[in-house]
Amino acid sequence: MRISTSSNCRCCPMRTMTVTYTARVATARFGGFSQLLLLWRGSIYKLLYREVLLFLGAYLGLSMAYRFLLSEPQRRLFEKLVLYCDRSAELIPVAFVLGFYVAVVLERWWGQFRSVPAPDGLMLAVGCGVHGADARGRILRRTLMRYGSLAALLVLRAVSTAVYKRFPTTDHLVEAGFLTREERRRLDALRSPYNKFWVPCVWFGALAGQARREGRVRDDCTLKLLMEVRPPHTHPTPQRTPPSPPPQTFRSVSPFQELNRFRANCSLLFHYDWISVPLVYTQVVTIAVYAFFATCLIGRQFLDPAQGYAGHELDLGLPVFTLLQFFFYVGWLKVAEQLINPFGEDDDDFETNTLIDRNFQVSMLAVDELYGDVPTLERDRYWD
Amino acid sequence: MRISTSSNCRCCPMRTMTVTYTARVATARFGGFSQLLLLWRGSIYKLLYREVLLFLGAYLGLSMAYRFLLSEPQRRLFEKLVLYCDRSAELIPVAFVLGFYVAVVLERWWGQFRSVPAPDGLMLAVGCGVHGADARGRILRRTLMRYGSLAALLVLRAVSTAVYKRFPTTDHLVEAGFLTREERRRLDALRSPYNKFWVPCVWFGALAGQARREGRVRDDCTLKLLMEVRPPHTHPTPQRTPPSPPPQTFRSVSPFQELNRFRANCSLLFHYDWISVPLVYTQVVTIAVYAFFATCLIGRQFLDPAQGYAGHELDLGLPVFTLLQFFFYVGWLKVAEQLINPFGEDDDDFETNTLIDRNFQVSMLAVDELYGDVPTLERDRYWD
Amino acid sequence: MRISTSSNCRCCPMRTMTVTYTARVATARFGGFSQLLLLWRGSIYKLLYREVLLFLGAYLGLSMAYRFLLSEPQRRLFEKLVLYCDRSAELIPVAFVLGFYVAVVLERWWGQFRSVPAPDGLMLAVGCGVHGADARGRILRRTLMRYGSLAALLVLRAVSTAVYKRFPTTDHLVEAGFLTREERRRLDALRSPYNKFWVPCVWFGALAGQARREGRVRDDCTLKLLMEVRPPHTHPTPQRTPPSPPPQTFRSVSPFQELNRFRANCSLLFHYDWISVPLVYTQVVTIAVYAFFATCLIGRQFLDPAQGYAGHELDLGLPVFTLLQFFFYVGWLKVAEQLINPFGEDDDDFETNTLIDRNFQVSMLAVDELYGDVPTLERDRYWD
Amino acid sequence: MRISTSSNCRCCPMRTMTVTYTARVATARFGGFSQLLLLWRGSIYKLLYREVLLFLGAYLGLSMAYRFLLSEPQRRLFEKLVLYCDRSAELIPVAFVLGFYVAVVLERWWGQFRSVPAPDGLMLAVGCGVHGADARGRILRRTLMRYGSLAALLVLRAVSTAVYKRFPTTDHLVEAGFLTREERRRLDALRSPYNKFWVPCVWFGALAGQARREGRVRDDCTLKLLMEVRPPHTHPTPQRTPPSPPPQTFRSVSPFQELNRFRANCSLLFHYDWISVPLVYTQVVTIAVYAFFATCLIGRQFLDPAQGYAGHELDLGLPVFTLLQFFFYVGWLKVAEQLINPFGEDDDDFETNTLIDRNFQVSMLAVDELYGDVPTLERDRYWD
Amino acid sequence: MRISTSSNCRCCPMRTMTVTYTARVATARFGGFSQLLLLWRGSIYKLLYREVLLFLGAYLGLSMAYRFLLSEPQRRLFEKLVLYCDRSAELIPVAFVLGFYVAVVLERWWGQFRSVPAPDGLMLAVGCGVHGADARGRILRRTLMRYGSLAALLVLRAVSTAVYKRFPTTDHLVEAGFLTREERRRLDALRSPYNKFWVPCVWFGALAGQARREGRVRDDCTLKLLMEVRPPHTHPTPQRTPPSPPPQTFRSVSPFQELNRFRANCSLLFHYDWISVPLVYTQVVTIAVYAFFATCLIGRQFLDPAQGYAGHELDLGLPVFTLLQFFFYVGWLKVAEQLINPFGEDDDDFETNTLIDRNFQVSMLAVDELYGDVPTLERDRYWD
């Protein structure tokens, strides 16, 4: 095919950005998930190393101050503060809050993914229903699919920063071939402050109606059933009387139902972006986690074993377990940060741009190159 | 377009009230959610500062009384009370109760949002199916869409305080252009104590039937498929006999299925409002949280370190960790308070009024201004 | 309208029984849910005051016995028992068990509410599809809707005690106008030990077929699309030959799909009632809660401070925190008790009887009084 | 009706096996669930009394050994072991594991119940769509419904032990009237090692097609809409030319959609049985519970108060609280055991056999005895 | 039947790989799940014994070192380290993290299973709708079903390692009879880097259209309703004029809706594989579990009882309870490892290869061997 809206769509398609790792753990082997701990891309280490270093720096700074800067009475006071903070840290139910919050975010994340509109149903409908191998037929099919892609793109641009960066203006859409200049003019001329993803859907409906009137959608069967559009009752010259009023006979048929599903997904995606998890919930969780680790900064200091405080018999210097806790509590929060907007540019975000390319290429292939393409029938191996 | 039912629908549409913040956290950067902690609108601080001040005032008042008002034996007694309350506070599983309760409320909240009826499907059906660029055609299409908007509005008025404030009487609906005087008269004349949102749906069905009889819905395809309405079999003069009884031939076709989905959403929304989370559950959670902090008011007082009570070696004066707990437990409860009625006037509530404006404007655009509007076909960039 | 199957359906409809309180908390104000704590109807106090008094009585009885009846050695023994029970109470994970159980019950409760059959879709279908403003047309439409209401009622009678009390026999159904004497005779004559809610559905189908044969369902469009019934191909006098076999031409059309959805809801509701949360689960939870508070009855007694038991320095006399725990643990269990059968007569149960009245009145209005009622078309405010 | 495939289907139908208790708790009364604690059938006591006795026996045996058999040094050692086990028992998060596991099992259980195929939709379709009150019409309708019942039965036999016991061979199916000898022969002749529930579905489709060709399915409306089958356009002798090729005109119409839903449920049910909750998960939970109580067997022994171990001041002899824990932890596990295969023969399992009888009887009634049965129309009570 | 794409499909079908154990626990008997503890295939022992041995080895190594290698002062230091680790292990909320994580994985696992495309609906549609018992009819039906199987296979190959191993190249597909050489050539010729499972769907649509034009799909009823394809209005020789342009009259009808559902499942399955649970979440959980047991390795060492550390009065040598914890925490993690990719080769993974064989065999049987096969009608046992 001749489509290459971006350069990276051919080399390593579908797998460049989102981190897919399940193939590595297809079988629950000895060691299991342990191998996953060594991945870097999309890993917790890559996400967290800066925070960990900052936390460690602050911890060690305080530790140094306690050991070398404070006077003896100040140290006694600091020790009391440490013990107080250590006890108080348990008051903050980080695990509980995070568990519930991440569950909510994860469910939305999967819902968002499922609502990314896929053109597969639409392209089968258009490919089987809009006929004609000539230029007119081809242009009709291609334009219909282009309108579908355009509607999806207008939503994805509003939702995904990666897509927005790739297509910052409608000029970029024209350049990438999703929009003609004429269409852009009309789109821009429409006076409405709201997202216009529904406009290509209206065009789609009107164009499908036009195709029906031209007789390009000549067997309403496949098409209409997709759209549940009622077939046109084109009686094959039922009488000698000529079918005089053709605009009434050949009624417009649009691949409507498939289109409707497509549009509903666009709309849902837009709403997912608009109505996010309430800010207060996110703030509550963030405050809980941050407050917990601010408390640990003091409360988990190693005290002078000589003072005989219970639980402070050993001075390791490095707060190994607090770092571990930091790793998986803040890591858990990072899961939420990554997922709350899956259309960003994180390692683990949806590869929306690749998906756009795939969808556009595949729809063009299905409605144009593969049009009318049936392999010759053969008896299969188990024929008798 | 000429619609401006409210003044604020044009300037900053769709984003004025609901707090949308996911774009800020599109990428899980260093610091992550920390930037969200500085937001004010819709934030936990704005929601909570009064409660925090009240709590702090009561705490400090008690603290003062303990330090300066009580006699020595009274202080000993108070100290025992403090220790007793401190131990007892742990008996109240606030985190657990809140976790389950907020999960329930959150699920309902999202369900409520999803059931807000959107006119997009209906407007595509009406725009593609009800024909005629003349005044009659336009008035038909516009009236059909107006009935849809009206049904939604009648439910939203019952459900949302913000919408109710904007349209306190049916006069306001007339003024805003959703209802004509004649229609209001009929609506008011109907003797039924229940919400009448189903009446415009009945009108819609009857008007669509009328449009069909007039031949305005001349290609039943697009329309019927939306509505799964069966096409009228208008044989183009099958015989010499004239199609004498046209009212029987051109049978009424209503965009019924789309309408049905729309109506079902109205109904669901109404029921969400009617059947709320059981009051007992809300009370149980509220009592748990309030009792916990009433207990903390006493139990978390700093006692005289000189008395040597375990865990009271340090007198900070200000109960930092109790305030933190207050922040996120009461904050969590506030999440529930905000979400249990998403149609109120909180910062984070659905912007129902903006949505009403958007829906009305967009449906009029789609069925009137964009009617019959297909861009000229061009070969796309990847044609060969 | 002339319907008043019960006396209370007119005064304060839809809100008499179920406790609807979300309007009070539309905005997350200062104080928030605190105002909800003062409600009595449907409140935790009304549900629990007897249990609380019983518990308190038993507690104080034991307390008196310990203080005044027991001899010194008996008191020492009792003190050991108290300490043992206090420790052991922590072994019972009440919060955990309740959290999971209530989540399950709540989900079923909402599912049950959603499956209460609503006639709105059916009435739109019947109103738009079964024609004729004469008595015959009216009786057809009204009877069809009555069959729908009857099917729902037969299920609700089996499921809801409130409905059963209102209609203990089929005589009451006849009296309330849901059933004619002839229909009751047939219903009773049918030899089947199972619930007969499916019989009115069969009648509905047969009657719709009859209406179609009479030509009352003359435009199959609206109707069939609801029912996805195929239209009858009534060629408008296609030839000179008379349409001899009309029973074959005008084929019966039943509002089948809408009916089917209605019936499926009846059936689902019946099954929700039949297959409840497993008894063992309910018993496990009940035993956990009851055992916990039986233990607390002893374990939370205040011991003589003079004996110097740890945690028993203070004798408050009244077990404030245990009562609080009682309030929200037993309150939580009460949530489950209320919700496990939402068709009872609790303050917070579904107002099934009001719903039955509303549904019957509204369906009659929609198919009879509003029949053929389209307001005259006017240009709307934003016409140009 | 004349159907009595089993003897118990008439006396107390639908309620014999599954324990239905919600009617007892319709209203949240004083005492609430407490009355449920006295039920025996389907109760936790009936399920658990053997396990409890075993546990108690082992506990008392150990207790006796400690008190009477061991020498003094052995007793000291045993006491250390007891203390160690008591501490260690807390390491096992039984409540947590059980909570999550039971939630999963419960969800599957309800899903399984919902996927038990119900013939109600199918019987309405067949009853309204396959015409003729003569023997041929009756046999067609009855056979179609029998095929439906047969498909369901073939799945239920594979899934439910109770059904399998009732119909261990296809002979029993023949005897019970679900299968004729001829059909059994064909079924057995089919060489396929997989469950053959799909075969009656294929027969159903073929038979419906045959009924259409015979003109028995003469109004395709009702039928087709169920099946979304397109109507046959049987022009009532449109011209003088005889409708020569009837096999082409009267096309076969099968109640396909309804059938399809029915078949999909059969298939889903089969898969629920095939893919159970992963064995490892069940083992993990079982090990956790068993290990916990094995530990308690030792760790909860009462030690000699004279030795002065903390928490061992009182020797009750009988481990009341451990028994309580046993009751509800093992009871919780029993919930899972009951629900993981709801088609067994537990008190609380689905009464699949009764359901089979009900479904068969009701479908025969609906398509045969009630065929064409419309009560005479009367004006209802609220006519004017 | 003559199909044996693999050798093991006949002997013990459907049950060879997935571990199905619910039949063993159909009734909640005495002992309950305990019998499941003795299973080996798919059991926790088989999955874990290597990890347990490794853990035990490391533990005992450390234990030996402590007892025999360390000097006295080193032992004192080690003891302090042990006590510190023991306390710190409690900081890691393994149960909590695992509970939430496994719940997420389990839900995806079941969703994945449900999206495995099943041909049952498709085969009923093709069997009832594509007519002709001659070779041409047979080849059409067989080829249509083969295309369905092929689409599913192309996705399963991408998703399942077991299927990939069985069909590493398209040559293997040709050899197994799912693909002809001609089709493979076309598939390979298509220049697209993305998975090509949609290509057989396009072929399916085109071939069904061809069958319609040939008149093989002569009664559009059954077929179209599956596909909601509109029927072709083939008026049975309405006039004397011959139906000259048959390609226009007999419009192509494809079993589109059924196909669409099938394709949607293929697509969903592919996306489940592509978008896995975020790597960070998996890493967080894995780190939590591994860190916990690394800590236990030290923290659960038995110390010299002579040193009098609290809780170290007894030296058992073998850390029984830590091993138990290891068993069910790591076992729980193993549940996740097994389920995160259910298409691997674990004992408990879906038997995708068997499923492929079953689906292929059954679809061929249904559309070929059973074609037109209706048993002769007989009166059933309950006829009068």
mmCIF file with all atom_site columns, C-alpha atoms in Angstrom, chain E residues 54-129:
data_model
loop_
_atom_site.group_PDB
_atom_site.id
_atom_site.type_symbol
_atom_site.label_atom_id
_atom_site.label_alt_id
_atom_site.label_comp_id
_atom_site.label_asym_id
_atom_site.label_entity_id
_atom_site.label_seq_id
_atom_site.pdbx_PDB_ins_code
_atom_site.Cartn_x
_atom_site.Cartn_y
_atom_site.Cartn_z
_atom_site.occupancy
_atom_site.B_iso_or_equiv
_atom_site.pdbx_formal_charge
_atom_site.auth_seq_id
_atom_site.auth_comp_id
_atom_site.auth_asym_id
_atom_site.auth_atom_id
_atom_site.pdbx_PDB_model_num
ATOM 1  C CA . LEU E 1 54  ? 15.157  -22.451 46.752 1.00 0.00 ? 54  LEU E CA 1
ATOM 2  C CA . PHE E 1 55  ? 13.718  -20.404 49.588 1.00 0.00 ? 55  PHE E CA 1
ATOM 3  C CA . LEU E 1 56  ? 14.229  -23.184 52.082 1.00 0.00 ? 56  LEU E CA 1
ATOM 4  C CA . GLY E 1 57  ? 17.780  -23.722 50.921 1.00 0.00 ? 57  GLY E CA 1
ATOM 5  C CA . ALA E 1 58  ? 18.654  -20.089 51.383 1.00 0.00 ? 58  ALA E CA 1
ATOM 6  C CA . TYR E 1 59  ? 16.957  -20.017 54.764 1.00 0.00 ? 59  TYR E CA 1
ATOM 7  C CA . LEU E 1 60  ? 18.761  -23.070 56.034 1.00 0.00 ? 60  LEU E CA 1
ATOM 8  C CA . GLY E 1 61  ? 22.063  -21.796 54.658 1.00 0.00 ? 61  GLY E CA 1
ATOM 9  C CA . LEU E 1 62  ? 21.693  -18.611 56.631 1.00 0.00 ? 62  LEU E CA 1
ATOM 10 C CA . SER E 1 63  ? 20.621  -20.605 59.644 1.00 0.00 ? 63  SER E CA 1
ATOM 11 C CA . MET E 1 64  ? 23.726  -22.778 59.449 1.00 0.00 ? 64  MET E CA 1
ATOM 12 C CA . ALA E 1 65  ? 25.917  -19.738 59.091 1.00 0.00 ? 65  ALA E CA 1
ATOM 13 C CA . TYR E 1 66  ? 24.361  -18.165 62.178 1.00 0.00 ? 66  TYR E CA 1
ATOM 14 C CA . ARG E 1 67  ? 24.761  -21.290 64.221 1.00 0.00 ? 67  ARG E CA 1
ATOM 15 C CA . PHE E 1 68  ? 28.181  -22.476 63.190 1.00 0.00 ? 68  PHE E CA 1
ATOM 16 C CA . LEU E 1 69  ? 30.143  -19.867 61.263 1.00 0.00 ? 69  LEU E CA 1
ATOM 17 C CA . LEU E 1 70  ? 29.627  -16.603 63.072 1.00 0.00 ? 70  LEU E CA 1
ATOM 18 C CA . SER E 1 71  ? 31.670  -15.500 66.008 1.00 0.00 ? 71  SER E CA 1
ATOM 19 C CA . GLU E 1 72  ? 29.869  -14.538 69.180 1.00 0.00 ? 72  GLU E CA 1
ATOM 20 C CA . PRO E 1 73  ? 29.852  -10.733 68.501 1.00 0.00 ? 73  PRO E CA 1
ATOM 21 C CA . GLN E 1 74  ? 28.743  -11.394 64.912 1.00 0.00 ? 74  GLN E CA 1
ATOM 22 C CA . ARG E 1 75  ? 25.901  -13.477 66.221 1.00 0.00 ? 75  ARG E CA 1
ATOM 23 C CA . ARG E 1 76  ? 24.765  -10.652 68.480 1.00 0.00 ? 76  ARG E CA 1
ATOM 24 C CA . LEU E 1 77  ? 24.786  -8.309  65.477 1.00 0.00 ? 77  LEU E CA 1
ATOM 25 C CA . PHE E 1 78  ? 22.950  -10.813 63.337 1.00 0.00 ? 78  PHE E CA 1
ATOM 26 C CA . GLU E 1 79  ? 20.358  -11.185 66.040 1.00 0.00 ? 79  GLU E CA 1
ATOM 27 C CA . LYS E 1 80  ? 19.748  -7.460  65.966 1.00 0.00 ? 80  LYS E CA 1
ATOM 28 C CA . LEU E 1 81  ? 19.410  -7.614  62.209 1.00 0.00 ? 81  LEU E CA 1
ATOM 29 C CA . VAL E 1 82  ? 16.925  -10.456 62.491 1.00 0.00 ? 82  VAL E CA 1
ATOM 30 C CA . LEU E 1 83  ? 14.788  -8.547  64.946 1.00 0.00 ? 83  LEU E CA 1
ATOM 31 C CA . TYR E 1 84  ? 14.921  -5.453  62.744 1.00 0.00 ? 84  TYR E CA 1
ATOM 32 C CA . CYS E 1 85  ? 13.911  -7.395  59.623 1.00 0.00 ? 85  CYS E CA 1
ATOM 33 C CA . ASP E 1 86  ? 11.128  -9.171  61.457 1.00 0.00 ? 86  ASP E CA 1
ATOM 34 C CA . ARG E 1 87  ? 9.613   -5.873  62.512 1.00 0.00 ? 87  ARG E CA 1
ATOM 35 C CA . SER E 1 88  ? 10.116  -4.334  59.072 1.00 0.00 ? 88  SER E CA 1
ATOM 36 C CA . ALA E 1 89  ? 8.464   -7.187  57.203 1.00 0.00 ? 89  ALA E CA 1
ATOM 37 C CA . GLU E 1 90  ? 5.155   -5.972  58.561 1.00 0.00 ? 90  GLU E CA 1
ATOM 38 C CA . LEU E 1 91  ? 5.611   -2.718  56.691 1.00 0.00 ? 91  LEU E CA 1
ATOM 39 C CA . ILE E 1 92  ? 5.003   -4.494  53.389 1.00 0.00 ? 92  ILE E CA 1
ATOM 40 C CA . PRO E 1 93  ? 1.252   -4.912  52.754 1.00 0.00 ? 93  PRO E CA 1
ATOM 41 C CA . VAL E 1 94  ? 1.599   -7.995  50.575 1.00 0.00 ? 94  VAL E CA 1
ATOM 42 C CA . ALA E 1 95  ? -1.930  -9.276  51.097 1.00 0.00 ? 95  ALA E CA 1
ATOM 43 C CA . PHE E 1 96  ? -3.462  -5.965  50.196 1.00 0.00 ? 96  PHE E CA 1
ATOM 44 C CA . VAL E 1 97  ? -1.464  -5.393  47.067 1.00 0.00 ? 97  VAL E CA 1
ATOM 45 C CA . LEU E 1 98  ? -1.975  -8.968  45.910 1.00 0.00 ? 98  LEU E CA 1
ATOM 46 C CA . GLY E 1 99  ? -5.702  -8.868  46.573 1.00 0.00 ? 99  GLY E CA 1
ATOM 47 C CA . PHE E 1 100 ? -6.275  -5.876  44.340 1.00 0.00 ? 100 PHE E CA 1
ATOM 48 C CA . TYR E 1 101 ? -3.856  -7.020  41.670 1.00 0.00 ? 101 TYR E CA 1
ATOM 49 C CA . VAL E 1 102 ? -5.235  -10.532 41.369 1.00 0.00 ? 102 VAL E CA 1
ATOM 50 C CA . ALA E 1 103 ? -8.774  -9.162  41.173 1.00 0.00 ? 103 ALA E CA 1
ATOM 51 C CA . VAL E 1 104 ? -7.753  -7.065  38.166 1.00 0.00 ? 104 VAL E CA 1
ATOM 52 C CA . VAL E 1 105 ? -5.941  -9.925  36.473 1.00 0.00 ? 105 VAL E CA 1
ATOM 53 C CA . LEU E 1 106 ? -8.811  -12.323 37.070 1.00 0.00 ? 106 LEU E CA 1
ATOM 54 C CA . GLU E 1 107 ? -11.318 -9.999  35.487 1.00 0.00 ? 107 GLU E CA 1
ATOM 55 C CA . ARG E 1 108 ? -9.169  -9.610  32.390 1.00 0.00 ? 108 ARG E CA 1
ATOM 56 C CA . TRP E 1 109 ? -8.664  -13.362 32.237 1.00 0.00 ? 109 TRP E CA 1
ATOM 57 C CA . TRP E 1 110 ? -12.371 -14.055 32.117 1.00 0.00 ? 110 TRP E CA 1
ATOM 58 C CA . GLY E 1 111 ? -12.874 -11.241 29.628 1.00 0.00 ? 111 GLY E CA 1
ATOM 59 C CA . GLN E 1 112 ? -10.223 -12.815 27.428 1.00 0.00 ? 112 GLN E CA 1
ATOM 60 C CA . PHE E 1 113 ? -11.891 -16.173 27.571 1.00 0.00 ? 113 PHE E CA 1
ATOM 61 C CA . ARG E 1 114 ? -15.244 -14.704 26.689 1.00 0.00 ? 114 ARG E CA 1
ATOM 62 C CA . SER E 1 115 ? -13.780 -12.975 23.663 1.00 0.00 ? 115 SER E CA 1
ATOM 63 C CA . VAL E 1 116 ? -12.405 -16.161 22.095 1.00 0.00 ? 116 VAL E CA 1
ATOM 64 C CA . PRO E 1 117 ? -14.507 -16.227 18.916 1.00 0.00 ? 117 PRO E CA 1
ATOM 65 C CA . ALA E 1 118 ? -16.940 -19.189 18.746 1.00 0.00 ? 118 ALA E CA 1
ATOM 66 C CA . PRO E 1 119 ? -18.320 -20.250 15.381 1.00 0.00 ? 119 PRO E CA 1
ATOM 67 C CA . ASP E 1 120 ? -21.636 -21.588 16.664 1.00 0.00 ? 120 ASP E CA 1
ATOM 68 C CA . GLY E 1 121 ? -23.784 -18.650 15.655 1.00 0.00 ? 121 GLY E CA 1
ATOM 69 C CA . LEU E 1 122 ? -22.042 -18.352 12.319 1.00 0.00 ? 122 LEU E CA 1
ATOM 70 C CA . MET E 1 123 ? -22.456 -22.024 11.498 1.00 0.00 ? 123 MET E CA 1
ATOM 71 C CA . LEU E 1 124 ? -26.183 -21.994 12.240 1.00 0.00 ? 124 LEU E CA 1
ATOM 72 C CA . ALA E 1 125 ? -26.548 -18.973 9.966  1.00 0.00 ? 125 ALA E CA 1
ATOM 73 C CA . VAL E 1 126 ? -24.550 -20.516 7.153  1.00 0.00 ? 126 VAL E CA 1
ATOM 74 C CA . GLY E 1 127 ? -26.162 -23.930 7.553  1.00 0.00 ? 127 GLY E CA 1
ATOM 75 C CA . CYS E 1 128 ? -29.704 -22.572 7.396  1.00 0.00 ? 128 CYS E CA 1
ATOM 76 C CA . GLY E 1 129 ? -29.060 -19.887 4.842  1.00 0.00 ? 129 GLY E CA 1
#
